[in-house]
Amino acid sequence: MDVKSAEKFMHQNARPLDLARWQYLFENGSRENVLKILAMYQNGDGGFGHALEADCWNPESSPIQTWAATEIIREINLENAGHPVVRGILRYLENTKDFDGHRWSNTIPSNDQYPHAPWWNYAPAEEINYNPTASLIGFIFRYASPESSLYRMAEGLLNEAYSYFKENCPMESMHTVSCFVELYEDLSQGGLDFIDLNEFEKLLRGQIAHVLTEDTSVWATEYVCKPSLFIHSRNSHFYPDHKELCEYECHFLSETQESDGTWAVTWDWGCYPEQWHISKNWWKADLVLKNVKFYRSMKVD
């Protein structure tokens, strides 16, 4: 892998937030700088918008874009639960209208007023969807006070989510599965035994195996499910099951890196061509971050 060309692309092309993430991860940069720039995407209600999730240019707060902020907070291993950005997110999750008492909405009506990918078109929920709810429950357990009403609410939501998960395995959506993996990791790392974590891990192992794209011939051209979506280091509970595929993904990344240090974006909006051209460049930076991070986490020479 050519990390130097990836670094050059990030400094020349990435938006400030993604460059700050790169600098934190690989150049001894500041965690606080990431948070300072991340806060620019945060609205007064504590939620996030403004194309933080680059496929949706809605400036209004939404659960999905707020989830995108929680991913960055996890990435930088923030331990300060009292940080204003975190407190704002918790306030939003407790008070947003985009919560029906059981799940936070996957799409919101105002998405349709701004450029966005077709999968973020507003669609009233016709079936239960735990993307991003499962992950947001884990975030609450990780950062909210156990004495808070939000934490107590999350305990009830966890029981509902886990019951749904057990009854509906195997699921087909890799992104929903990823949200449940994040929930498991937050519970496991926090030593929280509200549910049977051994059972949860066993079910997730089968679920991950179900959604992974074993046919590596399509990885370069199709939007597929690779191990890096769930496995972020050799210390992952799910690494031993997919060690060979993780090693192959590292080889794949080295072989498919483009001359400018990036990797191909294998999806397309099919609409809003001018905005998609911008978002595609943002996604290239995000892929650079994730791919270099995964490659290094596997400690491949």
PDB file of C-alpha atoms in Angstrom:
ATOM      1  CA  MET A   1       0.000   0.000   0.000  1.00  0.00           C
ATOM      2  CA  ASP A   2       1.244   3.447  -0.940  1.00  0.00           C
ATOM      3  CA  VAL A   3       0.498   5.457   2.183  1.00  0.00           C
ATOM      4  CA  LYS A   4       2.455   8.471   0.924  1.00  0.00           C
ATOM      5  CA  SER A   5       0.167   8.968  -2.057  1.00  0.00           C
ATOM      6  CA  ALA A   6      -2.855   8.500   0.207  1.00  0.00           C
ATOM      7  CA  GLU A   7      -1.461  11.161   2.532  1.00  0.00           C
ATOM      8  CA  LYS A   8      -0.903  13.526  -0.375  1.00  0.00           C
ATOM      9  CA  PHE A   9      -4.479  13.056  -1.577  1.00  0.00           C
ATOM     10  CA  MET A  10      -5.843  13.810   1.886  1.00  0.00           C
ATOM     11  CA  HIS A  11      -3.878  17.027   2.232  1.00  0.00           C
ATOM     12  CA  GLN A  12      -4.801  18.180  -1.265  1.00  0.00           C
ATOM     13  CA  ASN A  13      -8.444  17.109  -1.466  1.00  0.00           C
ATOM     14  CA  ALA A  14     -10.077  16.132   1.823  1.00  0.00           C
ATOM     15  CA  ARG A  15     -12.549  18.410   3.548  1.00  0.00           C
ATOM     16  CA  PRO A  16     -11.173  19.862   6.807  1.00  0.00           C
ATOM     17  CA  LEU A  17     -12.945  17.317   9.016  1.00  0.00           C
ATOM     18  CA  ASP A  18     -11.531  14.321   7.172  1.00  0.00           C
ATOM     19  CA  LEU A  19      -8.069  15.847   7.063  1.00  0.00           C
ATOM     20  CA  ALA A  20      -8.269  16.375  10.847  1.00  0.00           C
ATOM     21  CA  ARG A  21      -9.268  12.716  11.229  1.00  0.00           C
ATOM     22  CA  TRP A  22      -6.287  11.676   9.092  1.00  0.00           C
ATOM     23  CA  GLN A  23      -3.945  13.842  11.117  1.00  0.00           C
ATOM     24  CA  TYR A  24      -5.289  12.418  14.391  1.00  0.00           C
ATOM     25  CA  LEU A  25      -4.941   8.826  13.220  1.00  0.00           C
ATOM     26  CA  PHE A  26      -1.616   9.011  11.379  1.00  0.00           C
ATOM     27  CA  GLU A  27       0.180  12.300  12.068  1.00  0.00           C
ATOM     28  CA  ASN A  28      -0.100  12.709  15.828  1.00  0.00           C
ATOM     29  CA  GLY A  29      -2.864  15.257  15.343  1.00  0.00           C
ATOM     30  CA  SER A  30      -5.211  16.620  17.965  1.00  0.00           C
ATOM     31  CA  ARG A  31      -8.406  14.897  19.062  1.00  0.00           C
ATOM     32  CA  GLU A  32      -9.758  18.291  20.028  1.00  0.00           C
ATOM     33  CA  ASN A  33      -9.199  19.598  16.507  1.00  0.00           C
ATOM     34  CA  VAL A  34     -11.383  16.804  15.129  1.00  0.00           C
ATOM     35  CA  LEU A  35     -14.098  17.683  17.642  1.00  0.00           C
ATOM     36  CA  LYS A  36     -13.808  21.395  16.907  1.00  0.00           C
ATOM     37  CA  ILE A  37     -14.436  20.837  13.204  1.00  0.00           C
ATOM     38  CA  LEU A  38     -17.062  18.146  13.824  1.00  0.00           C
ATOM     39  CA  ALA A  39     -19.016  20.675  15.906  1.00  0.00           C
ATOM     40  CA  MET A  40     -19.413  22.822  12.785  1.00  0.00           C
ATOM     41  CA  TYR A  41     -21.865  20.208  11.500  1.00  0.00           C
ATOM     42  CA  GLN A  42     -23.888  20.204  14.728  1.00  0.00           C
ATOM     43  CA  ASN A  43     -27.175  22.070  14.975  1.00  0.00           C
ATOM     44  CA  GLY A  44     -28.669  23.863  17.947  1.00  0.00           C
ATOM     45  CA  ASP A  45     -30.762  20.825  18.874  1.00  0.00           C
ATOM     46  CA  GLY A  46     -27.581  18.772  19.262  1.00  0.00           C
ATOM     47  CA  GLY A  47     -28.155  16.698  16.141  1.00  0.00           C
ATOM     48  CA  PHE A  48     -26.073  16.712  12.972  1.00  0.00           C
ATOM     49  CA  GLY A  49     -26.758  17.610   9.348  1.00  0.00           C
ATOM     50  CA  HIS A  50     -25.025  19.599   6.593  1.00  0.00           C
ATOM     51  CA  ALA A  51     -23.848  16.532   4.617  1.00  0.00           C
ATOM     52  CA  LEU A  52     -21.800  15.080   7.425  1.00  0.00           C
ATOM     53  CA  GLU A  53     -23.008  11.801   5.898  1.00  0.00           C
ATOM     54  CA  ALA A  54     -21.869  12.702   2.423  1.00  0.00           C
ATOM     55  CA  ASP A  55     -24.774  11.105   0.560  1.00  0.00           C
ATOM     56  CA  CYS A  56     -27.287  13.478   2.150  1.00  0.00           C
ATOM     57  CA  TRP A  57     -26.943  17.254   1.904  1.00  0.00           C
ATOM     58  CA  ASN A  58     -29.829  17.992   4.281  1.00  0.00           C
ATOM     59  CA  PRO A  59     -28.699  20.720   6.719  1.00  0.00           C
ATOM     60  CA  GLU A  60     -31.328  19.674   9.269  1.00  0.00           C
ATOM     61  CA  SER A  61     -30.576  17.235  12.052  1.00  0.00           C
ATOM     62  CA  SER A  62     -31.334  13.608  11.330  1.00  0.00           C
ATOM     63  CA  PRO A  63     -30.628  10.347  13.152  1.00  0.00           C
ATOM     64  CA  ILE A  64     -28.440   9.032  10.321  1.00  0.00           C
ATOM     65  CA  GLN A  65     -26.228  12.112  10.168  1.00  0.00           C
ATOM     66  CA  THR A  66     -26.059  12.153  13.969  1.00  0.00           C
ATOM     67  CA  TRP A  67     -25.020   8.512  13.843  1.00  0.00           C
ATOM     68  CA  ALA A  68     -22.237   9.542  11.433  1.00  0.00           C
ATOM     69  CA  ALA A  69     -20.971  11.908  14.138  1.00  0.00           C
ATOM     70  CA  THR A  70     -20.987   9.090  16.712  1.00  0.00           C
ATOM     71  CA  GLU A  71     -18.823   7.027  14.348  1.00  0.00           C
ATOM     72  CA  ILE A  72     -16.181   9.746  14.348  1.00  0.00           C
ATOM     73  CA  ILE A  73     -16.371  10.065  18.135  1.00  0.00           C
ATOM     74  CA  ARG A  74     -15.759   6.318  18.407  1.00  0.00           C
ATOM     75  CA  GLU A  75     -12.922   6.579  15.880  1.00  0.00           C
ATOM     76  CA  ILE A  76     -11.016   9.083  18.011  1.00  0.00           C
ATOM     77  CA  ASN A  77     -11.687   7.093  21.202  1.00  0.00           C
ATOM     78  CA  LEU A  78     -13.171  10.043  23.049  1.00  0.00           C
ATOM     79  CA  GLU A  79     -13.425   9.285  26.762  1.00  0.00           C
ATOM     80  CA  ASN A  80     -14.819  12.636  27.898  1.00  0.00           C
ATOM     81  CA  ALA A  81     -18.550  11.962  28.227  1.00  0.00           C
ATOM     82  CA  GLY A  82     -19.033  15.577  29.259  1.00  0.00           C
ATOM     83  CA  HIS A  83     -17.729  17.049  26.009  1.00  0.00           C
ATOM     84  CA  PRO A  84     -20.241  19.552  24.556  1.00  0.00           C
ATOM     85  CA  VAL A  85     -20.492  17.657  21.267  1.00  0.00           C
ATOM     86  CA  VAL A  86     -21.423  14.467  23.106  1.00  0.00           C
ATOM     87  CA  ARG A  87     -23.850  16.224  25.439  1.00  0.00           C
ATOM     88  CA  GLY A  88     -25.535  17.751  22.407  1.00  0.00           C
ATOM     89  CA  ILE A  89     -25.951  14.373  20.741  1.00  0.00           C
ATOM     90  CA  LEU A  90     -27.499  12.882  23.855  1.00  0.00           C
ATOM     91  CA  ARG A  91     -29.871  15.835  24.112  1.00  0.00           C
ATOM     92  CA  TYR A  92     -30.913  15.355  20.501  1.00  0.00           C
ATOM     93  CA  LEU A  93     -31.498  11.623  20.917  1.00  0.00           C
ATOM     94  CA  GLU A  94     -33.715  12.227  23.916  1.00  0.00           C
ATOM     95  CA  ASN A  95     -35.767  15.051  22.421  1.00  0.00           C
ATOM     96  CA  THR A  96     -35.881  14.679  18.645  1.00  0.00           C
ATOM     97  CA  LYS A  97     -39.225  14.336  16.892  1.00  0.00           C
ATOM     98  CA  ASP A  98     -37.591  11.687  14.705  1.00  0.00           C
ATOM     99  CA  PHE A  99     -38.016   9.038  17.403  1.00  0.00           C
ATOM    100  CA  ASP A 100     -41.195   7.000  17.734  1.00  0.00           C
ATOM    101  CA  GLY A 101     -40.575   5.678  21.228  1.00  0.00           C
ATOM    102  CA  HIS A 102     -38.860   2.560  19.901  1.00  0.00           C
ATOM    103  CA  ARG A 103     -36.515   3.563  17.079  1.00  0.00           C
ATOM    104  CA  TRP A 104     -34.927   6.650  15.574  1.00  0.00           C
ATOM    105  CA  SER A 105     -35.973   7.234  11.978  1.00  0.00           C
ATOM    106  CA  ASN A 106     -33.780   6.026   9.141  1.00  0.00           C
ATOM    107  CA  THR A 107     -34.954   8.794   6.780  1.00  0.00           C
ATOM    108  CA  ILE A 108     -36.693  12.116   7.436  1.00  0.00           C
ATOM    109  CA  PRO A 109     -39.067  14.176   5.213  1.00  0.00           C
ATOM    110  CA  SER A 110     -36.747  17.152   4.739  1.00  0.00           C
ATOM    111  CA  ASN A 111     -34.152  14.939   3.017  1.00  0.00           C
ATOM    112  CA  ASP A 112     -36.189  15.300  -0.152  1.00  0.00           C
ATOM    113  CA  GLN A 113     -35.671  19.085  -0.211  1.00  0.00           C
ATOM    114  CA  TYR A 114     -31.903  18.797  -0.734  1.00  0.00           C
ATOM    115  CA  PRO A 115     -29.506  16.848  -2.967  1.00  0.00           C
ATOM    116  CA  HIS A 116     -29.153  13.284  -1.775  1.00  0.00           C
ATOM    117  CA  ALA A 117     -28.661   9.701  -2.842  1.00  0.00           C
ATOM    118  CA  PRO A 118     -31.874   7.841  -3.688  1.00  0.00           C
ATOM    119  CA  TRP A 119     -31.516   5.558  -0.665  1.00  0.00           C
ATOM    120  CA  TRP A 120     -32.043   8.606   1.556  1.00  0.00           C
ATOM    121  CA  ASN A 121     -35.386   9.485  -0.061  1.00  0.00           C
ATOM    122  CA  TYR A 122     -37.928   9.881   2.687  1.00  0.00           C
ATOM    123  CA  ALA A 123     -39.998   6.757   3.107  1.00  0.00           C
ATOM    124  CA  PRO A 124     -42.352   6.236   6.074  1.00  0.00           C
ATOM    125  CA  ALA A 125     -41.263   3.124   7.919  1.00  0.00           C
ATOM    126  CA  GLU A 126     -43.202   0.153   6.579  1.00  0.00           C
ATOM    127  CA  GLU A 127     -41.110  -2.364   8.458  1.00  0.00           C
ATOM    128  CA  ILE A 128     -38.856  -2.347  11.509  1.00  0.00           C
ATOM    129  CA  ASN A 129     -35.385  -0.948  10.808  1.00  0.00           C
ATOM    130  CA  TYR A 130     -32.611  -0.869  13.412  1.00  0.00           C
ATOM    131  CA  ASN A 131     -30.213   1.170  11.279  1.00  0.00           C
ATOM    132  CA  PRO A 132     -29.031   3.371  13.027  1.00  0.00           C
ATOM    133  CA  THR A 133     -30.986   2.692  16.245  1.00  0.00           C
ATOM    134  CA  ALA A 134     -28.943  -0.307  17.437  1.00  0.00           C
ATOM    135  CA  SER A 135     -25.719   1.692  17.216  1.00  0.00           C
ATOM    136  CA  LEU A 136     -27.246   4.749  18.882  1.00  0.00           C
ATOM    137  CA  ILE A 137     -28.369   2.617  21.840  1.00  0.00           C
ATOM    138  CA  GLY A 138     -24.748   1.567  22.298  1.00  0.00           C
ATOM    139  CA  PHE A 139     -23.606   5.179  22.133  1.00  0.00           C
ATOM    140  CA  ILE A 140     -26.032   6.070  24.927  1.00  0.00           C
ATOM    141  CA  PHE A 141     -24.660   3.297  27.145  1.00  0.00           C
ATOM    142  CA  ARG A 142     -21.139   4.475  26.417  1.00  0.00           C
ATOM    143  CA  TYR A 143     -21.636   8.182  27.154  1.00  0.00           C
ATOM    144  CA  ALA A 144     -24.853   8.871  29.087  1.00  0.00           C
ATOM    145  CA  SER A 145     -25.018   8.905  32.866  1.00  0.00           C
ATOM    146  CA  PRO A 146     -26.497   5.666  34.266  1.00  0.00           C
ATOM    147  CA  GLU A 147     -28.726   7.855  36.440  1.00  0.00           C
ATOM    148  CA  SER A 148     -30.206   9.718  33.474  1.00  0.00           C
ATOM    149  CA  SER A 149     -33.647   9.147  32.027  1.00  0.00           C
ATOM    150  CA  LEU A 150     -32.049   8.596  28.601  1.00  0.00           C
ATOM    151  CA  TYR A 151     -29.933   5.737  29.952  1.00  0.00           C
ATOM    152  CA  ARG A 152     -32.971   4.114  31.534  1.00  0.00           C
ATOM    153  CA  MET A 153     -34.828   4.501  28.240  1.00  0.00           C
ATOM    154  CA  ALA A 154     -31.919   2.826  26.442  1.00  0.00           C
ATOM    155  CA  GLU A 155     -32.228  -0.206  28.714  1.00  0.00           C
ATOM    156  CA  GLY A 156     -35.778  -0.750  27.460  1.00  0.00           C
ATOM    157  CA  LEU A 157     -34.763  -0.094  23.863  1.00  0.00           C
ATOM    158  CA  LEU A 158     -31.964  -2.654  24.192  1.00  0.00           C
ATOM    159  CA  ASN A 159     -34.387  -5.388  25.200  1.00  0.00           C
ATOM    160  CA  GLU A 160     -36.605  -4.584  22.214  1.00  0.00           C
ATOM    161  CA  ALA A 161     -33.664  -4.446  19.804  1.00  0.00           C
ATOM    162  CA  TYR A 162     -32.120  -7.682  20.988  1.00  0.00           C
ATOM    163  CA  SER A 163     -35.433  -9.532  20.854  1.00  0.00           C
ATOM    164  CA  TYR A 164     -35.849  -8.329  17.288  1.00  0.00           C
ATOM    165  CA  PHE A 165     -32.308  -9.360  16.410  1.00  0.00           C
ATOM    166  CA  LYS A 166     -32.737 -12.900  17.765  1.00  0.00           C
ATOM    167  CA  GLU A 167     -36.057 -13.362  15.992  1.00  0.00           C
ATOM    168  CA  ASN A 168     -34.813 -12.079  12.627  1.00  0.00           C
ATOM    169  CA  CYS A 169     -31.388 -13.656  12.198  1.00  0.00           C
ATOM    170  CA  PRO A 170     -30.049 -13.908   9.630  1.00  0.00           C
ATOM    171  CA  MET A 171     -30.612 -10.385   8.353  1.00  0.00           C
ATOM    172  CA  GLU A 172     -29.686  -9.312   4.838  1.00  0.00           C
ATOM    173  CA  SER A 173     -28.669  -5.681   5.479  1.00  0.00           C
ATOM    174  CA  MET A 174     -24.949  -5.383   6.165  1.00  0.00           C
ATOM    175  CA  HIS A 175     -25.420  -1.877   7.565  1.00  0.00           C
ATOM    176  CA  THR A 176     -28.015  -3.015  10.086  1.00  0.00           C
ATOM    177  CA  VAL A 177     -25.713  -5.863  11.097  1.00  0.00           C
ATOM    178  CA  SER A 178     -22.893  -3.348  11.530  1.00  0.00           C
ATOM    179  CA  CYS A 179     -25.083  -1.323  13.890  1.00  0.00           C
ATOM    180  CA  PHE A 180     -25.680  -4.428  16.015  1.00  0.00           C
ATOM    181  CA  VAL A 181     -21.941  -5.156  16.038  1.00  0.00           C
ATOM    182  CA  GLU A 182     -21.322  -1.638  17.360  1.00  0.00           C
ATOM    183  CA  LEU A 183     -23.990  -2.177  20.018  1.00  0.00           C
ATOM    184  CA  TYR A 184     -22.295  -5.428  21.051  1.00  0.00           C
ATOM    185  CA  GLU A 185     -18.900  -3.751  21.252  1.00  0.00           C
ATOM    186  CA  ASP A 186     -20.188  -0.878  23.393  1.00  0.00           C
ATOM    187  CA  LEU A 187     -21.852  -3.326  25.789  1.00  0.00           C
ATOM    188  CA  SER A 188     -18.828  -5.613  25.880  1.00  0.00           C
ATOM    189  CA  GLN A 189     -16.277  -2.847  26.391  1.00  0.00           C
ATOM    190  CA  GLY A 190     -18.440  -1.304  29.093  1.00  0.00           C
ATOM    191  CA  GLY A 191     -18.857  -4.616  30.897  1.00  0.00           C
ATOM    192  CA  LEU A 192     -22.635  -4.253  30.657  1.00  0.00           C
ATOM    193  CA  ASP A 193     -24.498  -7.539  31.013  1.00  0.00           C
ATOM    194  CA  PHE A 194     -28.060  -6.353  30.475  1.00  0.00           C
ATOM    195  CA  ILE A 195     -28.358  -9.184  27.945  1.00  0.00           C
ATOM    196  CA  ASP A 196     -26.478 -12.434  27.400  1.00  0.00           C
ATOM    197  CA  LEU A 197     -23.346 -11.187  25.635  1.00  0.00           C
ATOM    198  CA  ASN A 198     -22.055 -14.689  24.933  1.00  0.00           C
ATOM    199  CA  GLU A 199     -25.259 -15.491  23.100  1.00  0.00           C
ATOM    200  CA  PHE A 200     -25.142 -12.121  21.307  1.00  0.00           C
ATOM    201  CA  GLU A 201     -21.583 -12.758  20.136  1.00  0.00           C
ATOM    202  CA  LYS A 202     -22.449 -16.243  18.880  1.00  0.00           C
ATOM    203  CA  LEU A 203     -25.424 -14.919  16.926  1.00  0.00           C
ATOM    204  CA  LEU A 204     -23.332 -12.108  15.456  1.00  0.00           C
ATOM    205  CA  ARG A 205     -20.669 -14.533  14.324  1.00  0.00           C
ATOM    206  CA  GLY A 206     -23.241 -16.393  12.275  1.00  0.00           C
ATOM    207  CA  GLN A 207     -24.799 -13.168  11.058  1.00  0.00           C
ATOM    208  CA  ILE A 208     -21.499 -11.698   9.870  1.00  0.00           C
ATOM    209  CA  ALA A 209     -20.668 -14.902   8.015  1.00  0.00           C
ATOM    210  CA  HIS A 210     -24.068 -14.674   6.318  1.00  0.00           C
ATOM    211  CA  VAL A 211     -23.647 -11.157   4.918  1.00  0.00           C
ATOM    212  CA  LEU A 212     -19.947 -11.163   3.978  1.00  0.00           C
ATOM    213  CA  THR A 213     -19.325 -11.239   0.236  1.00  0.00           C
ATOM    214  CA  GLU A 214     -17.167 -14.315  -0.196  1.00  0.00           C
ATOM    215  CA  ASP A 215     -17.004 -13.854  -3.977  1.00  0.00           C
ATOM    216  CA  THR A 216     -13.970 -11.573  -4.097  1.00  0.00           C
ATOM    217  CA  SER A 217     -14.151 -11.273  -7.892  1.00  0.00           C
ATOM    218  CA  VAL A 218     -16.845  -8.589  -7.522  1.00  0.00           C
ATOM    219  CA  TRP A 219     -15.176  -6.551  -4.790  1.00  0.00           C
ATOM    220  CA  ALA A 220     -13.582  -4.030  -7.157  1.00  0.00           C
ATOM    221  CA  THR A 221     -16.743  -3.182  -9.081  1.00  0.00           C
ATOM    222  CA  GLU A 222     -19.751  -3.724  -6.807  1.00  0.00           C
ATOM    223  CA  TYR A 223     -20.968  -2.375  -3.476  1.00  0.00           C
ATOM    224  CA  VAL A 224     -20.211  -5.405  -1.350  1.00  0.00           C
ATOM    225  CA  CYS A 225     -19.734  -6.448   2.249  1.00  0.00           C
ATOM    226  CA  LYS A 226     -16.079  -6.830   3.249  1.00  0.00           C
ATOM    227  CA  PRO A 227     -14.636  -7.828   6.660  1.00  0.00           C
ATOM    228  CA  SER A 228     -13.481  -4.269   7.447  1.00  0.00           C
ATOM    229  CA  LEU A 229     -17.101  -3.223   7.978  1.00  0.00           C
ATOM    230  CA  PHE A 230     -17.152  -5.276  11.189  1.00  0.00           C
ATOM    231  CA  ILE A 231     -13.534  -6.074  12.065  1.00  0.00           C
ATOM    232  CA  HIS A 232     -11.283  -3.160  12.944  1.00  0.00           C
ATOM    233  CA  SER A 233      -8.290  -4.935  14.477  1.00  0.00           C
ATOM    234  CA  ARG A 234      -6.853  -8.356  15.176  1.00  0.00           C
ATOM    235  CA  ASN A 235      -8.279  -8.010  18.694  1.00  0.00           C
ATOM    236  CA  SER A 236     -11.850  -8.137  17.397  1.00  0.00           C
ATOM    237  CA  HIS A 237     -13.877 -11.078  18.676  1.00  0.00           C
ATOM    238  CA  PHE A 238     -14.836 -11.708  15.049  1.00  0.00           C
ATOM    239  CA  TYR A 239     -11.324 -11.693  13.583  1.00  0.00           C
ATOM    240  CA  PRO A 240     -10.463 -15.388  14.101  1.00  0.00           C
ATOM    241  CA  ASP A 241     -13.481 -16.505  12.056  1.00  0.00           C
ATOM    242  CA  HIS A 242     -12.421 -14.384   9.080  1.00  0.00           C
ATOM    243  CA  LYS A 243      -8.654 -14.165   9.390  1.00  0.00           C
ATOM    244  CA  GLU A 244      -8.017 -15.324   5.818  1.00  0.00           C
ATOM    245  CA  LEU A 245     -10.583 -12.960   4.327  1.00  0.00           C
ATOM    246  CA  CYS A 246      -9.107 -10.063   6.339  1.00  0.00           C
ATOM    247  CA  GLU A 247      -5.696 -10.926   4.950  1.00  0.00           C
ATOM    248  CA  TYR A 248      -7.152 -11.052   1.471  1.00  0.00           C
ATOM    249  CA  GLU A 249      -8.761  -7.633   1.964  1.00  0.00           C
ATOM    250  CA  CYS A 250      -5.347  -6.188   2.805  1.00  0.00           C
ATOM    251  CA  HIS A 251      -3.947  -7.727  -0.384  1.00  0.00           C
ATOM    252  CA  PHE A 252      -6.957  -6.418  -2.307  1.00  0.00           C
ATOM    253  CA  LEU A 253      -6.386  -2.887  -0.986  1.00  0.00           C
ATOM    254  CA  SER A 254      -2.772  -2.937  -2.096  1.00  0.00           C
ATOM    255  CA  GLU A 255      -3.703  -4.211  -5.546  1.00  0.00           C
ATOM    256  CA  THR A 256      -6.601  -1.824  -6.200  1.00  0.00           C
ATOM    257  CA  GLN A 257      -5.217   1.464  -4.879  1.00  0.00           C
ATOM    258  CA  GLU A 258      -5.267   4.032  -7.672  1.00  0.00           C
ATOM    259  CA  SER A 259      -2.334   6.216  -8.740  1.00  0.00           C
ATOM    260  CA  ASP A 260      -3.596   9.196  -6.719  1.00  0.00           C
ATOM    261  CA  GLY A 261      -3.649   7.126  -3.526  1.00  0.00           C
ATOM    262  CA  THR A 262      -7.425   6.537  -3.485  1.00  0.00           C
ATOM    263  CA  TRP A 263      -9.789   3.654  -4.132  1.00  0.00           C
ATOM    264  CA  ALA A 264     -12.761   3.449  -6.482  1.00  0.00           C
ATOM    265  CA  VAL A 265     -16.146   4.538  -5.159  1.00  0.00           C
ATOM    266  CA  THR A 266     -18.400   1.665  -6.214  1.00  0.00           C
ATOM    267  CA  TRP A 267     -21.750   3.419  -5.876  1.00  0.00           C
ATOM    268  CA  ASP A 268     -23.445   6.297  -7.663  1.00  0.00           C
ATOM    269  CA  TRP A 269     -26.436   8.520  -6.934  1.00  0.00           C
ATOM    270  CA  GLY A 270     -27.728   8.513 -10.498  1.00  0.00           C
ATOM    271  CA  CYS A 271     -29.049  12.030  -9.860  1.00  0.00           C
ATOM    272  CA  TYR A 272     -27.814  15.501  -8.798  1.00  0.00           C
ATOM    273  CA  PRO A 273     -24.624  15.055 -10.896  1.00  0.00           C
ATOM    274  CA  GLU A 274     -22.910  18.253  -9.750  1.00  0.00           C
ATOM    275  CA  GLN A 275     -23.417  17.520  -6.060  1.00  0.00           C
ATOM    276  CA  TRP A 276     -22.550  13.856  -6.520  1.00  0.00           C
ATOM    277  CA  HIS A 277     -19.216  14.851  -8.053  1.00  0.00           C
ATOM    278  CA  ILE A 278     -18.415  16.727  -4.819  1.00  0.00           C
ATOM    279  CA  SER A 279     -19.720  14.006  -2.537  1.00  0.00           C
ATOM    280  CA  LYS A 280     -17.788  11.363  -4.463  1.00  0.00           C
ATOM    281  CA  ASN A 281     -14.570  13.200  -3.655  1.00  0.00           C
ATOM    282  CA  TRP A 282     -15.595  13.318   0.030  1.00  0.00           C
ATOM    283  CA  TRP A 283     -16.210   9.579  -0.048  1.00  0.00           C
ATOM    284  CA  LYS A 284     -12.808   9.004  -1.628  1.00  0.00           C
ATOM    285  CA  ALA A 285     -11.234  10.673   1.403  1.00  0.00           C
ATOM    286  CA  ASP A 286     -13.385   8.634   3.775  1.00  0.00           C
ATOM    287  CA  LEU A 287     -12.345   5.426   2.003  1.00  0.00           C
ATOM    288  CA  VAL A 288      -8.691   6.420   2.212  1.00  0.00           C
ATOM    289  CA  LEU A 289      -9.058   6.885   5.954  1.00  0.00           C
ATOM    290  CA  LYS A 290     -10.852   3.603   6.522  1.00  0.00           C
ATOM    291  CA  ASN A 291      -8.667   1.552   4.204  1.00  0.00           C
ATOM    292  CA  VAL A 292      -5.353   2.785   5.551  1.00  0.00           C
ATOM    293  CA  LYS A 293      -6.640   2.360   9.110  1.00  0.00           C
ATOM    294  CA  PHE A 294      -7.776  -1.212   8.419  1.00  0.00           C
ATOM    295  CA  TYR A 295      -4.549  -2.114   6.626  1.00  0.00           C
ATOM    296  CA  ARG A 296      -2.421  -0.850   9.482  1.00  0.00           C
ATOM    297  CA  SER A 297      -4.657  -2.483  12.105  1.00  0.00           C
ATOM    298  CA  MET A 298      -3.925  -5.836  10.503  1.00  0.00           C
ATOM    299  CA  LYS A 299      -0.181  -5.050  10.859  1.00  0.00           C
ATOM    300  CA  VAL A 300       0.627  -5.984   7.313  1.00  0.00           C
ATOM    301  CA  ASP A 301       4.159  -5.052   6.203  1.00  0.00           C
TER     302      ASP A 301
END
